[in-house]
Coordinates of C-alpha atoms and ligand atoms in Angstrom, one line a residue:
Chain A
M1028 CA 32.0 84.7 -131.0
T1029 CA 35.2 83.8 -132.7
R1030 CA 36.4 87.3 -132.2
N1031 CA 35.8 87.0 -128.5
R1032 CA 37.7 83.7 -128.6
N1033 CA 40.6 85.3 -130.4
M1034 CA 40.7 88.0 -127.8
K1035 CA 40.8 85.5 -125.0
I1036 CA 43.7 83.6 -126.7
A1037 CA 45.6 86.8 -127.3
S1038 CA 45.1 87.9 -123.6
V1039 CA 46.3 84.6 -122.3
A1040 CA 49.3 84.6 -124.6
A1041 CA 50.2 88.1 -123.6
F1042 CA 49.9 87.2 -119.9
L1043 CA 52.1 84.2 -120.3
A1044 CA 54.7 86.2 -122.3
I1045 CA 54.8 88.8 -119.5
V1046 CA 55.2 86.4 -116.6
F1047 CA 57.5 83.9 -118.2
I1048 CA 59.6 86.1 -120.5
A1049 CA 59.2 89.9 -119.9
V1050 CA 59.4 89.8 -116.1
P1051 CA 62.6 87.6 -115.9
A1052 CA 64.2 89.7 -118.6
A1053 CA 63.4 92.9 -116.9
I1054 CA 64.7 91.6 -113.6
S1055 CA 68.0 90.4 -114.9
G1056 CA 68.3 93.6 -116.9
S1057 CA 67.8 95.8 -113.8
G1058 CA 69.6 93.5 -111.4
R1059 CA 66.8 93.7 -108.9
F1060 CA 66.9 90.0 -108.1
D1061 CA 65.0 90.5 -104.8
L1062 CA 61.9 91.1 -106.9
Y1063 CA 61.9 87.4 -107.7
Y1064 CA 61.2 86.7 -104.1
T1065 CA 58.4 89.3 -104.0
L1066 CA 56.7 88.1 -107.1
T1067 CA 57.0 84.5 -106.1
S1068 CA 55.2 85.4 -102.9
V1069 CA 52.5 87.2 -104.8
A1070 CA 52.0 84.2 -107.0
L1071 CA 51.8 81.8 -104.1
L1072 CA 49.5 84.1 -102.1
S1073 CA 47.3 84.4 -105.1
I1074 CA 46.9 80.6 -105.3
A1075 CA 45.8 80.5 -101.6
S1076 CA 43.5 83.5 -102.3
A1077 CA 42.0 81.7 -105.3
G1078 CA 40.9 79.0 -102.9
V1079 CA 39.3 81.5 -100.6
W1080 CA 37.6 83.0 -103.7
L1081 CA 36.1 79.7 -104.5
T1082 CA 34.5 79.4 -101.1
F1083 CA 33.1 82.9 -101.5
Y1084 CA 31.7 81.6 -104.8
I1085 CA 29.5 79.1 -103.0
G1086 CA 28.4 81.8 -100.5
R1087 CA 30.8 81.3 -97.6
I1088 CA 33.1 83.8 -96.1
N1089 CA 36.3 81.9 -95.5
I1090 CA 38.8 83.4 -93.1
G1091 CA 40.6 80.1 -92.5
Q1092 CA 42.9 79.6 -95.4
G1093 CA 45.9 80.2 -93.2
A1094 CA 45.2 77.0 -91.4
Y1095 CA 45.5 75.0 -94.6
A1096 CA 48.6 76.8 -95.8
L1097 CA 50.2 76.0 -92.5
M1098 CA 49.1 72.4 -92.7
G1099 CA 50.4 72.1 -96.2
G1100 CA 53.7 73.6 -95.2
Y1101 CA 54.1 71.1 -92.3
V1102 CA 53.0 68.1 -94.3
S1103 CA 55.6 68.8 -97.0
A1104 CA 58.3 69.7 -94.4
I1105 CA 57.7 66.6 -92.3
L1106 CA 57.6 64.2 -95.3
V1107 CA 60.9 65.7 -96.6
M1108 CA 62.7 65.8 -93.3
N1109 CA 61.4 62.8 -91.4
Y1110 CA 60.7 60.4 -94.3
G1111 CA 63.1 61.6 -96.9
W1112 CA 60.4 62.1 -99.6
S1113 CA 61.1 64.2 -102.6
F1114 CA 59.7 67.7 -102.4
W1115 CA 57.9 67.1 -105.7
L1116 CA 56.0 64.2 -104.3
T1117 CA 55.1 66.1 -101.1
L1118 CA 53.6 68.9 -103.1
P1119 CA 50.5 67.1 -104.4
V1120 CA 50.4 65.1 -101.2
A1121 CA 50.3 68.2 -99.1
G1122 CA 47.4 69.5 -101.2
L1123 CA 45.5 66.2 -101.0
F1124 CA 46.1 66.0 -97.2
C1125 CA 44.6 69.5 -96.8
A1126 CA 41.7 68.6 -99.1
A1127 CA 41.0 65.4 -97.0
A1128 CA 41.3 67.4 -93.7
S1129 CA 38.9 70.0 -95.1
V1130 CA 36.3 67.4 -95.9
L1131 CA 36.3 66.2 -92.3
I1132 CA 36.3 69.8 -91.0
G1133 CA 33.8 71.0 -93.7
L1134 CA 31.2 68.3 -93.0
P1135 CA 30.1 70.0 -89.8
I1136 CA 31.0 73.6 -90.4
L1137 CA 29.8 74.1 -94.0
R1138 CA 26.2 73.9 -92.6
L1139 CA 26.8 77.2 -91.0
R1140 CA 26.3 80.4 -93.0
G1141 CA 27.3 84.0 -93.0
V1142 CA 29.1 85.4 -90.0
Y1143 CA 28.9 82.0 -88.2
F1144 CA 30.9 80.2 -90.8
A1145 CA 33.3 83.1 -91.0
M1146 CA 33.9 83.1 -87.2
V1147 CA 34.5 79.3 -87.1
T1148 CA 37.1 79.5 -90.0
L1149 CA 38.8 82.4 -88.2
V1150 CA 39.2 80.2 -85.1
L1151 CA 40.4 77.4 -87.4
T1152 CA 43.6 79.3 -88.2
E1153 CA 44.3 79.8 -84.5
V1154 CA 43.6 76.2 -83.8
A1155 CA 46.1 75.2 -86.5
R1156 CA 48.7 77.4 -84.9
L1157 CA 48.1 76.0 -81.4
L1158 CA 48.3 72.4 -82.8
A1159 CA 51.6 73.2 -84.5
L1160 CA 52.8 74.4 -81.2
A1161 CA 51.6 71.4 -79.2
L1162 CA 52.1 68.4 -81.5
P1163 CA 55.4 66.5 -81.1
I1164 CA 55.8 65.9 -84.8
T1165 CA 55.7 69.6 -85.6
N1166 CA 58.5 70.4 -83.2
G1167 CA 56.7 73.1 -81.3
A1168 CA 57.7 76.8 -81.4
K1169 CA 61.2 75.9 -82.8
G1170 CA 59.5 74.8 -86.0
I1171 CA 61.1 72.7 -88.7
V1172 CA 64.3 74.4 -90.1
S1173 CA 67.1 73.6 -92.6
I1174 CA 64.7 72.0 -95.0
P1175 CA 66.7 71.1 -98.1
L1176 CA 65.9 72.8 -101.4
P1177 CA 63.8 70.7 -103.8
G1178 CA 65.8 68.0 -105.5
A1179 CA 65.8 67.0 -109.1
L1180 CA 62.5 65.6 -110.6
S1181 CA 63.0 62.9 -113.2
V1182 CA 60.6 60.6 -114.9
F1183 CA 62.0 57.5 -116.6
G1184 CA 65.5 58.7 -116.1
L1185 CA 64.7 62.0 -117.8
T1186 CA 65.3 65.1 -115.7
I1187 CA 62.4 67.4 -116.0
I1188 CA 63.3 69.8 -113.2
P1189 CA 66.9 70.1 -112.1
D1190 CA 68.0 70.0 -108.4
F1191 CA 67.4 73.5 -107.0
A1192 CA 70.5 73.3 -104.9
T1193 CA 72.7 73.0 -108.0
L1194 CA 71.2 76.0 -109.6
Q1195 CA 73.0 79.3 -109.7
N1196 CA 69.7 81.1 -109.5
S1197 CA 67.2 79.2 -107.3
R1198 CA 65.2 82.3 -106.9
L1199 CA 64.4 82.3 -110.6
A1200 CA 63.5 78.6 -110.4
F1201 CA 61.1 79.2 -107.5
Y1202 CA 59.6 82.1 -109.4
L1203 CA 59.0 79.9 -112.4
L1204 CA 57.6 77.1 -110.2
A1205 CA 55.2 79.5 -108.4
V1206 CA 54.1 81.3 -111.6
T1207 CA 53.5 78.0 -113.4
L1208 CA 51.4 76.7 -110.6
M1209 CA 49.5 80.0 -110.5
V1210 CA 48.7 79.7 -114.2
V1211 CA 47.5 76.2 -113.7
C1212 CA 45.5 77.1 -110.6
F1213 CA 43.7 80.0 -112.3
G1214 CA 43.2 77.9 -115.5
V1215 CA 41.4 75.3 -113.4
M1216 CA 39.4 78.1 -111.7
Y1217 CA 38.5 79.7 -115.0
R1218 CA 37.3 76.3 -116.3
L1219 CA 35.4 75.5 -113.1
V1220 CA 33.6 78.9 -113.1
N1221 CA 32.8 78.9 -116.8
S1222 CA 31.5 75.3 -116.9
R1223 CA 28.1 74.3 -115.4
I1224 CA 29.9 73.8 -112.1
G1225 CA 30.2 77.5 -111.8
K1226 CA 26.5 78.0 -112.3
L1227 CA 25.9 75.3 -109.7
C1228 CA 28.1 77.1 -107.3
Q1229 CA 26.3 80.4 -108.0
S1230 CA 23.0 78.6 -107.3
L1231 CA 24.4 77.7 -103.9
Q1232 CA 25.5 81.2 -103.3
Q1233 CA 22.2 82.7 -104.2
N1234 CA 19.7 80.3 -102.7
E1235 CA 20.6 77.0 -101.2
E1236 CA 17.1 75.9 -100.5
L1237 CA 16.0 76.4 -104.1
A1238 CA 19.2 74.8 -105.4
S1239 CA 18.3 71.7 -103.3
S1240 CA 14.8 71.6 -104.6
I1241 CA 16.0 71.6 -108.2
G1242 CA 18.0 68.5 -107.4
V1243 CA 21.5 70.0 -106.6
N1244 CA 23.3 68.0 -104.0
I1245 CA 24.2 71.1 -102.0
A1246 CA 26.1 69.3 -99.3
S1247 CA 28.4 67.5 -101.6
L1248 CA 29.0 70.5 -103.9
R1249 CA 29.9 72.6 -100.8
I1250 CA 32.4 69.9 -99.7
I1251 CA 34.0 69.7 -103.2
A1252 CA 34.4 73.4 -103.5
Y1253 CA 35.9 73.7 -100.0
A1254 CA 38.2 70.7 -100.7
V1255 CA 39.5 72.3 -103.9
S1256 CA 39.9 75.6 -102.0
S1257 CA 42.0 73.9 -99.2
F1258 CA 44.0 72.0 -101.8
F1259 CA 45.2 75.3 -103.2
G1260 CA 46.0 76.6 -99.7
G1261 CA 48.0 73.5 -98.9
V1262 CA 50.0 73.6 -102.1
A1263 CA 50.9 77.3 -101.6
G1264 CA 51.9 76.6 -98.0
A1265 CA 54.2 73.7 -99.1
I1266 CA 56.1 75.8 -101.6
F1267 CA 56.4 78.6 -99.0
A1268 CA 58.1 76.1 -96.6
A1269 CA 60.4 75.0 -99.4
I1270 CA 61.4 78.5 -100.3
S1271 CA 62.1 79.7 -96.8
Q1272 CA 63.4 76.2 -96.0
S1273 CA 61.6 76.4 -92.7
I1274 CA 58.1 76.4 -91.2
Y1275 CA 57.0 77.7 -87.8
P1276 CA 53.6 77.8 -86.1
S1277 CA 53.6 81.5 -86.8
S1278 CA 54.4 81.1 -90.6
F1279 CA 50.7 81.6 -91.3
T1280 CA 48.5 83.4 -88.8
V1281 CA 45.1 85.0 -88.6
T1282 CA 46.5 88.1 -90.3
D1283 CA 47.3 86.0 -93.4
S1284 CA 43.9 84.4 -93.4
V1285 CA 42.3 87.9 -93.3
N1286 CA 44.6 89.1 -96.1
F1287 CA 43.6 86.2 -98.3
M1288 CA 40.1 87.3 -97.9
L1289 CA 40.9 90.9 -98.5
N1290 CA 42.7 90.0 -101.7
C1291 CA 39.5 88.5 -103.0
F1292 CA 37.4 91.5 -101.9
L1293 CA 39.8 93.9 -103.5
G1294 CA 40.1 92.1 -106.8
G1295 CA 36.4 91.4 -107.0
L1296 CA 34.3 88.5 -105.9
G1297 CA 32.6 88.3 -109.2
Y1298 CA 35.8 87.8 -111.2
V1299 CA 37.9 84.7 -111.4
F1300 CA 41.1 86.7 -111.7
G1301 CA 40.1 89.0 -108.9
P1302 CA 42.2 87.3 -106.3
M1303 CA 45.3 87.5 -108.5
L1304 CA 45.0 91.2 -109.1
G1305 CA 44.0 91.8 -105.5
T1306 CA 47.0 90.0 -104.1
L1307 CA 49.4 91.9 -106.4
V1308 CA 47.9 95.3 -105.5
L1309 CA 47.7 94.6 -101.8
Y1310 CA 51.2 93.1 -101.5
F1311 CA 52.8 96.0 -103.3
G1312 CA 50.5 98.6 -101.7
W1313 CA 51.5 97.4 -98.3
D1314 CA 55.2 97.7 -99.2
L1315 CA 54.8 101.1 -100.8
L1316 CA 53.3 102.4 -97.6
F1317 CA 56.3 101.2 -95.6
Q1318 CA 57.8 104.7 -95.9
T1319 CA 54.9 106.1 -94.0
G1320 CA 56.2 104.3 -90.9
Q1321 CA 53.8 104.3 -87.9
F1322 CA 50.9 105.4 -90.2
Q1323 CA 51.3 102.4 -92.5
L1324 CA 48.5 100.4 -91.0
L1325 CA 46.2 103.4 -90.6
I1326 CA 46.6 104.5 -94.2
Y1327 CA 46.3 101.0 -95.4
S1328 CA 43.1 100.3 -93.6
G1329 CA 41.6 103.7 -94.5
L1330 CA 42.4 103.0 -98.2
M1331 CA 40.8 99.6 -98.0
I1332 CA 37.6 101.0 -96.5
V1333 CA 37.4 103.8 -99.1
L1334 CA 38.0 101.3 -101.9
M1335 CA 35.3 99.0 -100.7
L1336 CA 32.9 101.8 -100.5
V1337 CA 33.7 103.2 -103.9
L1338 CA 34.2 99.9 -105.6
P1339 CA 32.1 97.3 -103.8
N1340 CA 32.5 94.8 -106.6
G1341 CA 36.3 95.1 -106.6
L1342 CA 39.0 96.5 -108.9
L1343 CA 38.0 94.3 -111.9
S1344 CA 34.5 95.9 -111.9
L1345 CA 36.3 99.0 -113.1
A1346 CA 37.6 97.3 -116.2
A1347 CA 34.2 95.7 -116.8
S1348 CA 32.4 99.0 -116.7
I1349 CA 35.0 100.6 -119.0
R1350 CA 34.5 97.8 -121.5
K1351 CA 30.8 98.2 -121.3
K1352 CA 31.0 101.9 -122.2
A1353 CA 33.4 101.3 -125.1
Chain B
M1141 CA -7.6 57.4 -112.5
A1142 CA -4.2 56.4 -111.2
E1143 CA -2.9 57.8 -108.0
M1144 CA 0.2 59.9 -108.4
L1145 CA 0.9 60.9 -104.8
E1146 CA -0.4 59.3 -101.6
V1147 CA -0.2 61.0 -98.2
S1148 CA -1.0 58.5 -95.5
G1149 CA -1.5 59.3 -91.8
I1150 CA 1.1 62.0 -91.8
T1151 CA 1.8 63.8 -88.5
K1152 CA 4.3 66.5 -87.7
R1153 CA 5.0 67.7 -84.1
F1154 CA 7.0 70.7 -83.2
G1155 CA 7.7 70.1 -79.5
G1156 CA 4.2 70.0 -78.0
L1157 CA 2.5 71.6 -81.0
V1158 CA 0.9 69.2 -83.5
A1159 CA 1.2 71.3 -86.7
V1160 CA -0.1 68.4 -89.0
N1161 CA -2.2 65.8 -87.4
N1162 CA -2.8 62.4 -89.0
I1163 CA -3.6 63.6 -92.5
S1164 CA -4.3 61.3 -95.4
F1165 CA -5.3 62.1 -99.0
S1166 CA -4.1 61.3 -102.5
V1167 CA -3.5 63.3 -105.7
R1168 CA -4.5 61.6 -108.9
E1169 CA -2.6 61.8 -112.1
K1170 CA -3.2 65.0 -114.1
E1171 CA -5.4 66.7 -111.6
I1172 CA -5.1 70.0 -109.8
L1173 CA -5.6 69.5 -106.1
S1174 CA -5.6 72.4 -103.7
V1175 CA -5.0 72.5 -100.0
I1176 CA -6.7 75.3 -98.2
G1177 CA -7.2 76.4 -94.6
P1178 CA -7.0 79.4 -92.4
N1179 CA -3.7 80.9 -91.2
G1180 CA -1.7 78.5 -89.1
A1181 CA -3.7 75.5 -90.3
G1182 CA -0.5 73.6 -91.2
K1183 CA -0.5 74.1 -95.0
S1184 CA 3.1 75.1 -95.3
T1185 CA 4.2 72.3 -93.0
L1186 CA 2.3 69.8 -95.0
F1187 CA 3.9 71.1 -98.1
K1188 CA 7.4 70.8 -96.6
L1189 CA 6.6 67.2 -95.5
I1190 CA 5.6 66.3 -99.0
S1191 CA 8.7 67.8 -100.6
S1192 CA 10.9 66.2 -98.0
F1193 CA 12.1 69.5 -96.5
L1194 CA 10.8 68.2 -93.2
K1195 CA 10.7 64.6 -91.9
P1196 CA 7.3 63.5 -90.7
T1197 CA 7.0 62.4 -87.0
T1198 CA 4.8 59.6 -88.2
G1199 CA 3.1 58.6 -91.5
E1200 CA 4.5 58.6 -95.0
V1201 CA 4.3 60.0 -98.5
R1202 CA 4.4 57.8 -101.5
L1203 CA 5.0 58.8 -105.1
K1204 CA 3.8 56.3 -107.6
G1205 CA 3.9 53.8 -104.9
E1206 CA 7.5 54.6 -103.8
R1207 CA 8.0 56.0 -100.4
I1208 CA 9.7 59.4 -100.6
S1209 CA 9.1 60.9 -97.2
G1210 CA 12.2 61.3 -95.0
M1211 CA 14.6 61.5 -98.0
A1212 CA 16.8 64.5 -98.6
P1213 CA 15.0 67.2 -100.7
H1214 CA 17.3 66.8 -103.7
I1215 CA 16.5 63.1 -103.8
A1216 CA 12.8 63.8 -103.6
A1217 CA 13.2 66.2 -106.4
R1218 CA 15.1 63.6 -108.4
K1219 CA 12.2 61.2 -107.9
G1220 CA 9.8 63.8 -109.3
V1221 CA 8.4 65.9 -106.5
V1222 CA 9.4 69.5 -107.0
R1223 CA 8.2 72.5 -105.2
T1224 CA 8.3 76.2 -106.0
F1225 CA 8.4 78.6 -103.2
Q1226 CA 6.0 80.9 -101.5
E1227 CA 8.5 83.7 -101.2
T1228 CA 9.0 83.8 -105.0
T1229 CA 12.4 82.2 -104.6
I1230 CA 14.7 82.4 -107.6
F1231 CA 18.4 82.8 -108.3
K1232 CA 18.4 86.6 -108.1
N1233 CA 21.6 87.5 -109.8
M1234 CA 21.4 85.1 -112.7
S1235 CA 19.6 85.9 -116.0
V1236 CA 16.1 84.6 -116.4
R1237 CA 17.3 82.1 -118.9
D1238 CA 20.2 80.9 -116.7
N1239 CA 17.7 80.3 -113.9
V1240 CA 15.8 78.0 -116.1
V1241 CA 18.8 76.3 -117.7
I1242 CA 20.4 75.5 -114.4
A1243 CA 17.1 74.1 -113.2
H1244 CA 17.6 71.3 -115.8
H1245 CA 20.4 70.0 -113.7
L1246 CA 18.4 67.0 -112.7
R1247 CA 18.2 65.8 -116.2
S1248 CA 21.9 66.1 -116.9
K1249 CA 23.7 63.0 -118.2
A1250 CA 27.2 64.3 -117.6
G1251 CA 28.7 64.4 -114.1
L1252 CA 30.7 67.2 -112.5
L1253 CA 34.0 66.0 -114.0
G1254 CA 32.3 65.8 -117.4
F1255 CA 31.3 69.4 -117.1
F1256 CA 34.8 70.4 -116.0
L1257 CA 36.4 68.6 -119.0
G1258 CA 33.7 69.7 -121.4
T1259 CA 33.0 66.2 -122.7
G1260 CA 30.6 65.3 -125.5
A1261 CA 27.8 64.4 -123.0
A1262 CA 28.3 67.8 -121.2
K1263 CA 28.0 69.7 -124.5
A1264 CA 24.9 67.7 -125.5
D1265 CA 23.3 68.5 -122.2
E1266 CA 24.1 72.2 -122.6
V1267 CA 22.4 72.3 -126.0
A1268 CA 19.4 70.3 -124.9
F1269 CA 18.9 72.4 -121.8
G1270 CA 19.1 75.6 -123.7
A1271 CA 16.5 74.5 -126.2
S1272 CA 14.2 73.2 -123.5
A1273 CA 14.7 76.4 -121.4
D1274 CA 13.6 78.5 -124.4
E1275 CA 10.5 76.4 -124.8
I1276 CA 9.6 76.8 -121.2
L1277 CA 10.2 80.5 -121.2
A1278 CA 7.9 80.8 -124.3
L1279 CA 5.2 78.7 -122.6
L1280 CA 5.2 81.1 -119.6
G1281 CA 5.4 84.2 -121.6
L1282 CA 8.9 85.1 -120.5
S1283 CA 10.8 84.9 -123.8
S1284 CA 11.2 88.6 -124.1
L1285 CA 12.8 88.8 -120.6
A1286 CA 15.2 85.9 -121.1
N1287 CA 18.3 88.0 -120.7
E1288 CA 17.1 90.2 -117.9
T1289 CA 18.7 89.7 -114.5
A1290 CA 16.1 87.9 -112.4
R1291 CA 16.0 90.3 -109.5
N1292 CA 14.8 93.1 -111.9
L1293 CA 11.6 91.2 -112.8
P1294 CA 8.2 92.6 -111.8
H1295 CA 6.3 90.5 -109.2
G1296 CA 4.0 88.6 -111.5
H1297 CA 6.8 87.5 -113.8
L1298 CA 8.9 86.4 -110.8
R1299 CA 6.1 84.0 -109.9
A1300 CA 6.1 82.7 -113.5
L1301 CA 9.8 82.3 -113.3
G1302 CA 9.5 80.3 -110.1
I1303 CA 7.1 77.9 -112.0
A1304 CA 9.5 77.8 -115.0
I1305 CA 12.2 76.7 -112.7
G1306 CA 10.0 74.0 -111.4
L1307 CA 9.0 72.8 -114.9
A1308 CA 12.6 72.6 -116.0
T1309 CA 13.1 69.8 -113.6
D1310 CA 10.5 67.7 -115.5
P1311 CA 8.5 66.9 -112.4
S1312 CA 5.9 64.1 -111.9
I1313 CA 4.1 66.4 -109.6
L1314 CA 4.6 70.1 -109.2
L1315 CA 3.9 71.7 -105.8
L1316 CA 3.0 75.4 -105.8
D1317 CA 3.0 77.3 -102.5
E1318 CA 0.5 80.2 -102.7
P1319 CA 1.0 80.9 -106.4
F1320 CA -1.5 83.8 -106.3
A1321 CA -0.3 85.5 -103.2
G1322 CA 0.1 89.3 -103.6
M1323 CA -1.4 89.3 -107.1
N1324 CA -4.2 91.5 -108.3
H1325 CA -7.3 90.1 -110.0
D1326 CA -5.9 90.2 -113.6
E1327 CA -2.6 88.7 -112.6
T1328 CA -4.5 86.0 -110.7
M1329 CA -6.7 85.1 -113.6
R1330 CA -3.7 84.9 -115.9
M1331 CA -1.9 82.6 -113.4
V1332 CA -5.0 80.5 -113.1
A1333 CA -5.1 80.1 -116.9
M1334 CA -1.4 79.2 -117.0
V1335 CA -1.6 76.6 -114.3
R1336 CA -4.6 74.9 -116.1
R1337 CA -2.5 74.9 -119.3
L1338 CA 0.2 73.1 -117.5
R1339 CA -2.3 70.5 -116.3
D1340 CA -3.6 70.1 -119.8
L1341 CA 0.0 69.4 -120.9
G1342 CA -0.1 66.4 -118.6
L1343 CA 1.3 67.7 -115.3
T1344 CA -0.1 66.8 -111.9
I1345 CA -0.4 69.8 -109.6
L1346 CA -0.7 70.2 -105.9
L1347 CA -1.1 73.8 -104.6
V1348 CA -1.5 75.5 -101.3
E1349 CA -3.5 78.6 -101.5
H1350 CA -5.3 81.4 -99.6
D1351 CA -7.2 83.0 -102.4
M1352 CA -10.5 81.2 -102.3
P1353 CA -12.1 82.4 -105.6
A1354 CA -9.0 81.4 -107.5
V1355 CA -8.9 78.0 -105.7
M1356 CA -12.6 77.4 -106.5
K1357 CA -11.9 78.2 -110.2
I1358 CA -8.8 76.2 -110.6
S1359 CA -9.1 73.0 -108.6
D1360 CA -10.4 69.6 -109.5
R1361 CA -10.5 68.7 -105.9
I1362 CA -9.9 70.5 -102.6
V1363 CA -8.6 69.4 -99.2
V1364 CA -9.4 71.7 -96.3
L1365 CA -7.2 71.8 -93.2
N1366 CA -7.9 73.4 -89.8
F1367 CA -5.7 73.3 -86.8
G1368 CA -3.6 70.6 -88.4
Q1369 CA -6.5 68.3 -89.2
K1370 CA -8.2 67.5 -92.5
I1371 CA -11.8 68.7 -92.1
A1372 CA -13.1 68.2 -95.6
E1373 CA -12.2 66.9 -99.0
G1374 CA -14.1 67.1 -102.3
T1375 CA -14.9 69.0 -105.5
P1376 CA -15.2 72.8 -105.3
S1377 CA -19.0 72.7 -105.1
E1378 CA -18.9 70.1 -102.3
I1379 CA -16.5 72.2 -100.4
Q1380 CA -18.6 75.3 -100.8
A1381 CA -21.5 73.5 -99.3
N1382 CA -19.6 71.9 -96.4
E1383 CA -20.8 72.9 -93.0
K1384 CA -17.4 72.4 -91.3
V1385 CA -15.6 74.5 -93.9
I1386 CA -18.0 77.3 -93.5
E1387 CA -17.6 77.1 -89.7
A1388 CA -13.8 77.1 -90.0
Y1389 CA -13.9 80.3 -92.1
L1390 CA -16.6 81.8 -89.8
G1391 CA -16.7 85.6 -89.8
S1392 CA -15.9 86.2 -93.3
E1393 CA -17.4 83.0 -94.7
D1394 CA -19.4 84.1 -97.7
E1395 CA -16.8 86.2 -99.3
A1396 CA -13.9 84.1 -98.3
I1397 CA -15.2 80.9 -99.8
G1398 CA -16.3 82.7 -102.9
L1399 CA -20.0 82.2 -102.6
Ligands
LIG1023 N1 9.6 75.1 -87.7 C1 8.6 75.3 -86.8 N2 8.8 75.2 -85.5 C2 7.8 75.3 -84.6 N3 6.5 75.5 -85.0 C3 6.2 75.7 -86.3 C4 7.3 75.5 -87.3 N4 6.7 75.7 -88.5 C5 5.4 75.9 -88.3 N5 5.1 75.9 -87.0 C6 3.7 76.0 -86.4 O1 2.9 75.1 -87.0 C7 1.6 75.6 -87.2 C8 1.2 75.5 -88.7 O2 2.0 76.4 -89.4 P1 2.0 76.5 -91.0 O3 2.2 75.1 -91.6 O4 3.0 77.5 -91.5 O5 0.5 77.0 -91.3 P2 0.0 77.7 -92.6 O6 0.9 77.6 -93.7 O7 -1.3 76.9 -92.9 O8 -0.3 79.1 -92.2 C9 1.7 77.1 -86.7 O9 1.1 77.1 -85.4 C10 3.1 77.4 -86.7 O10 3.4 78.3 -85.7
LIG1024 MG1 1.9 79.2 -94.8

């Protein structure tokens, strides 16, 4: 028991040391500063994917996370540009806005199951894109551009985060921001899944009728899980808008929604950290295949199919089975 | 004896079909009452009405005097009416013990946020539920299978697990939907003994069943349905002698009623 606990603490410490110390050190040593952007993307995409994973955990195939990422991006951009809000305030507000929207959207659609829920969420991403094109406040196809970098964040006159525009290396700053949020996000997810809430979610996934008859309020638990999921999507989208200093209707599309889902499949639906690993592997895998040119998509899709046939429970099931043998 | 559950004038229509037609009866505290009837008689529908999975067209169900019909199923469960399922429904991918632990959810004092933060109340719940789950597993002879994944259990044990899940919710009345279906003679007799033991522990039990010999053995009273209507009510011996019941089961009457 304590040994297990020590192992966990050691793994977490090692992980933190890698992402906060080793990776920045390696990047500045090698001069490959572009990797900051890549890894920041991975961290943010894994936050959005974590949300999708949570909806899987209550037994729903969610192909609509792109809609909330887009929504979060626009909410933050509009509040910064039109109302002069600080980015740091828009970040939680974007998340909460998406969570609130997902409650309204979820109330009717979370009754659906299986392929029906999946189809509706898929359409949701497209609806979000069309809305962004049509609404006056989102500025149509031209999108919102020249968003200023995040300003300083100070509490009681104490500057906690410096103004990104004054930094020499804003790429490092965004990397640290994204990774910090990723760590918090997965910490929350880990806690959710390993507390009774996780068991309640599993009970929904495995048998909603029975869950209901043992007194689980399935409707409200579904909504809560979906709201948390969408919160993550919105936060990720808001940071993306801040990094690229722009947001367009096509910033998040159906393809992104599908990728969020694939990240979860690849990493493993039974493992909290599945979406993180899945996002990392898919993101770099796709880039590595770039050299194969016109065959990129074909090889990529083929590999995905093979992987899912060979490892239906995701990459992390490999580690679990090795640990079991040892 | 006090009345635990009261079904009064309950009717359920599906379009033009009257699946349950103006049925009234009551279940007394600490008795085993069985509802029997040929296929399509409306037993499962009646069951769902009592457990609030269906809303009655007219009529009502009262538990200890409080109206429960028309509420959401999880509310009815909270009030103390808990059903286990015909299709041996369980949480397939959880361990046997986790199935029973999670079923204690109704009794939890901590809320969702408390569980997330791991408050004292949440930890106390956790310990209490674990202890109670172990007790229930022992009662139903499942202790040695506690860590088995539920889907790997043999048929008879699955049924017992379904009942264990029901018990964990600490019900006022436990509804069993065809607890003996698909069981051989020995398994049935063991299940009969178990259900009686639960009653002796103070539980009130309402069951819907096909297996006549088992029903005759286990029940204190029996309600017979046919074509959605109640055609008889009484003790097993009264039911066995009832003309209408024999008629309803005509064709295979002697064997079917367990004479
Ligand atoms: N959801 C439903 N919609 C329409 N008809 C139904 C529904 N459920 C049951 N019925 C009909 O109601 C009648 C009673 O069914 P049921 O309660 O399942 O009987 P039993 O369990 O006694 O075999 C049957 O004729 C059945 O076809
Ligand atoms: Mg039936």
